[in-house]
């Protein structure tokens, strides 16, 4: 097994820097001839459900689709950078179900952002979304962080610096997360 074969989950509240850091991380080669593939669940959601009101069922279907795609790629020997919030138990459980029987490692990187910073970034966005400032604030305030994850403070660096920190961390051979514990640590839909 190569050093970073597996799935690197980038999670955190909205507007925490996951997407930009994920794109930079995936563009880096971990070693000659090997690439990382960036799968953003929100991008896949827009492709699969263009007219959706972004309801819970459609969201979970987008996660399932991304997880099945990630499994296919990791089975081919690629490293997958899988990016979305992953706040909910059901979203995390979907990934575990897709990885059932796989020997792929799973590492989790969580981006921390204060509610104030998340709202400030949200105001600067120019993309369509179902979020509003109150939801962004609540999701940043109540995100279920996991102790085994690498935690990055999003305002403490550029996307390039975050990607480099993740690469260095992977090169140090971190222990993969306890997948069941990570799933249980997620929030329910209540």
Coordinates of C-alpha atoms in Angstrom, one line a residue:
X1 CA 0.0 0.0 0.0
X2 CA 1.3 3.4 -0.9
X3 CA 1.7 6.0 1.7
X4 CA -1.6 7.8 1.2
X5 CA -3.7 5.3 -0.6
X6 CA -7.2 5.8 0.6
X7 CA -9.7 8.6 1.2
X8 CA -8.9 12.0 2.7
X9 CA -12.2 13.5 3.9
X10 CA -12.2 17.3 4.1
X11 CA -15.1 18.3 6.4
X12 CA -16.3 21.3 8.3
X13 CA -19.0 23.9 8.3
X14 CA -20.0 25.9 5.3
X15 CA -17.5 28.6 4.3
X16 CA -14.6 27.0 6.1
X17 CA -12.3 26.7 3.1
X18 CA -12.7 23.0 2.3
X19 CA -13.3 23.4 -1.5
X20 CA -10.3 25.7 -2.2
X21 CA -7.9 23.6 -0.1
X22 CA -9.3 20.4 -1.6
X23 CA -8.6 21.6 -5.2
X24 CA -5.0 22.6 -4.2
X25 CA -4.4 19.3 -2.4
X26 CA -5.7 17.2 -5.3
X27 CA -3.5 19.1 -7.8
X28 CA -0.4 18.0 -5.9
X29 CA 1.1 14.7 -6.8
X30 CA 1.9 12.7 -3.7
X31 CA 4.7 10.9 -5.6
X32 CA 5.5 10.4 -9.4
X33 CA 2.8 8.8 -11.4
X34 CA 0.2 9.0 -8.6
X35 CA -2.6 11.6 -8.4
X36 CA -5.2 12.6 -5.9
X37 CA -8.8 13.0 -7.2
X38 CA -10.9 15.8 -5.7
X39 CA -14.6 14.9 -5.4
X40 CA -16.8 17.7 -4.1
X41 CA -20.2 16.4 -3.0
X42 CA -21.8 19.8 -3.7
X43 CA -20.6 19.8 -7.3
X44 CA -21.9 16.3 -7.8
X45 CA -25.2 17.3 -6.2
X46 CA -25.6 20.1 -8.8
X47 CA -24.9 17.7 -11.7
X48 CA -27.2 15.0 -10.4
X49 CA -30.1 17.1 -9.1
X50 CA -30.1 20.5 -11.0
X51 CA -33.6 21.4 -10.1
X52 CA -33.6 20.2 -6.5
X53 CA -34.7 22.2 -3.6
X54 CA -31.7 20.6 -1.8
X55 CA -33.9 18.5 0.4
X56 CA -32.5 15.9 2.8
X57 CA -33.2 12.9 0.5
X58 CA -31.5 14.5 -2.5
X59 CA -28.5 15.5 -0.3
X60 CA -28.1 12.0 0.9
X61 CA -28.4 10.7 -2.6
X62 CA -25.6 13.0 -3.7
X63 CA -23.4 11.7 -0.8
X64 CA -24.2 8.1 -1.9
X65 CA -23.2 8.9 -5.4
X66 CA -19.9 10.6 -4.4
X67 CA -19.1 7.7 -2.1
X68 CA -19.7 5.1 -4.8
X69 CA -17.5 7.1 -7.1
X70 CA -14.8 7.4 -4.4
X71 CA -14.9 3.6 -3.8
X72 CA -14.4 3.0 -7.5
X73 CA -11.4 5.3 -7.6
X74 CA -9.8 4.1 -4.5
X75 CA -10.2 0.5 -5.7
X76 CA -8.1 1.6 -8.8
X77 CA -5.3 2.8 -6.5
X78 CA -6.1 6.5 -6.6
X79 CA -6.2 8.7 -3.5
X80 CA -9.5 10.5 -3.2
X81 CA -9.9 13.9 -1.6
X82 CA -13.6 13.8 -0.7
X83 CA -15.0 17.1 0.4
X84 CA -18.3 18.2 2.0
X85 CA -19.6 19.1 5.4
X86 CA -20.0 15.6 6.8
X87 CA -21.8 16.9 9.9
X88 CA -24.5 14.3 9.9
X89 CA -24.3 10.7 11.0
X90 CA -26.2 9.5 7.9
X91 CA -23.6 11.2 5.6
X92 CA -20.7 9.5 7.4
X93 CA -22.5 6.1 7.5
X94 CA -23.0 6.3 3.8
X95 CA -19.3 6.5 3.2
X96 CA -18.7 3.6 5.5
X97 CA -21.3 1.5 3.7
X98 CA -19.6 2.3 0.3
X99 CA -16.2 1.3 1.8
X100 CA -17.4 -2.0 3.2
X101 CA -14.9 -4.7 2.5
X102 CA -12.3 -2.3 1.3
X103 CA -8.8 -2.0 2.8
X104 CA -8.6 1.7 1.9
X105 CA -7.6 4.0 4.8
X106 CA -9.8 6.9 5.8
X107 CA -8.3 10.1 7.2
X108 CA -10.4 13.1 8.2
X109 CA -9.3 16.7 8.1
X110 CA -11.7 19.2 9.7
X111 CA -11.7 22.9 8.9
X112 CA -12.5 25.1 11.9
X113 CA -14.1 28.5 11.3
X114 CA -15.7 30.8 13.7
X115 CA -19.4 31.7 13.1
X116 CA -18.4 35.3 12.4
X117 CA -15.8 34.4 9.8
X118 CA -18.2 31.9 8.2
X119 CA -20.9 34.6 7.8
X120 CA -18.3 37.1 6.5
X121 CA -17.2 34.6 3.8
X122 CA -20.8 33.7 3.0
X123 CA -21.5 37.4 2.3
X124 CA -18.7 37.4 -0.3
X125 CA -19.9 34.3 -2.1
X126 CA -21.5 34.7 -5.5
X127 CA -23.0 31.2 -5.9
X128 CA -26.5 30.0 -5.6
X129 CA -27.2 28.3 -2.3
X130 CA -30.0 27.2 0.0
X131 CA -28.1 28.7 3.0
X132 CA -28.7 32.0 4.6
X133 CA -26.6 33.8 7.2
X134 CA -28.4 32.4 10.2
X135 CA -27.9 28.8 8.9
X136 CA -24.2 29.4 8.2
X137 CA -23.8 30.8 11.7
X138 CA -25.6 27.9 13.3
X139 CA -23.7 25.3 11.3
X140 CA -20.3 26.9 12.2
X141 CA -21.3 27.1 15.9
X142 CA -22.6 23.5 16.2
X143 CA -20.3 21.5 13.9
X144 CA -19.5 18.1 15.5
X145 CA -15.7 18.1 15.4
X146 CA -14.0 14.7 15.9
X147 CA -10.9 14.3 18.1
X148 CA -9.1 11.9 15.8
X149 CA -9.2 14.3 12.8
X150 CA -6.5 16.7 11.8
X151 CA -8.0 20.1 12.6
X152 CA -7.1 23.2 10.6
X153 CA -8.1 26.7 11.5
X154 CA -9.2 28.0 8.2
X155 CA -8.3 31.7 8.9
X156 CA -4.7 30.6 9.9
X157 CA -3.4 30.0 6.4
X158 CA -4.0 30.1 2.7
X159 CA -5.5 27.1 0.8
X160 CA -1.9 26.3 -0.4
X161 CA -0.6 26.3 3.2
X162 CA -3.5 24.1 4.3
X163 CA -2.8 21.7 1.5
X164 CA 0.8 21.5 2.4
X165 CA 0.0 20.9 6.0
X166 CA -2.3 18.0 5.0
X167 CA 0.4 16.6 2.7
X168 CA 3.0 16.8 5.4
X169 CA 0.6 15.1 7.9
X170 CA -0.1 12.3 5.4
X171 CA 3.6 11.8 4.8
X172 CA 4.0 11.3 8.6
X173 CA 1.8 8.2 8.4
X174 CA -1.1 9.2 10.6
X175 CA -3.3 6.5 11.9
X176 CA -6.6 6.2 10.0
X177 CA -9.7 7.3 11.9
X178 CA -11.9 4.8 13.7
X179 CA -14.7 4.9 11.1
X180 CA -17.4 3.7 13.5
X181 CA -16.5 6.3 16.1
X182 CA -16.3 9.1 13.5
X183 CA -19.8 8.1 12.3
X184 CA -21.3 8.1 15.8
X185 CA -19.8 11.6 16.4
X186 CA -21.9 13.1 13.7
X187 CA -25.1 15.0 14.4
X188 CA -28.6 13.5 13.9
X189 CA -31.2 15.3 11.7
X190 CA -33.2 16.5 14.7

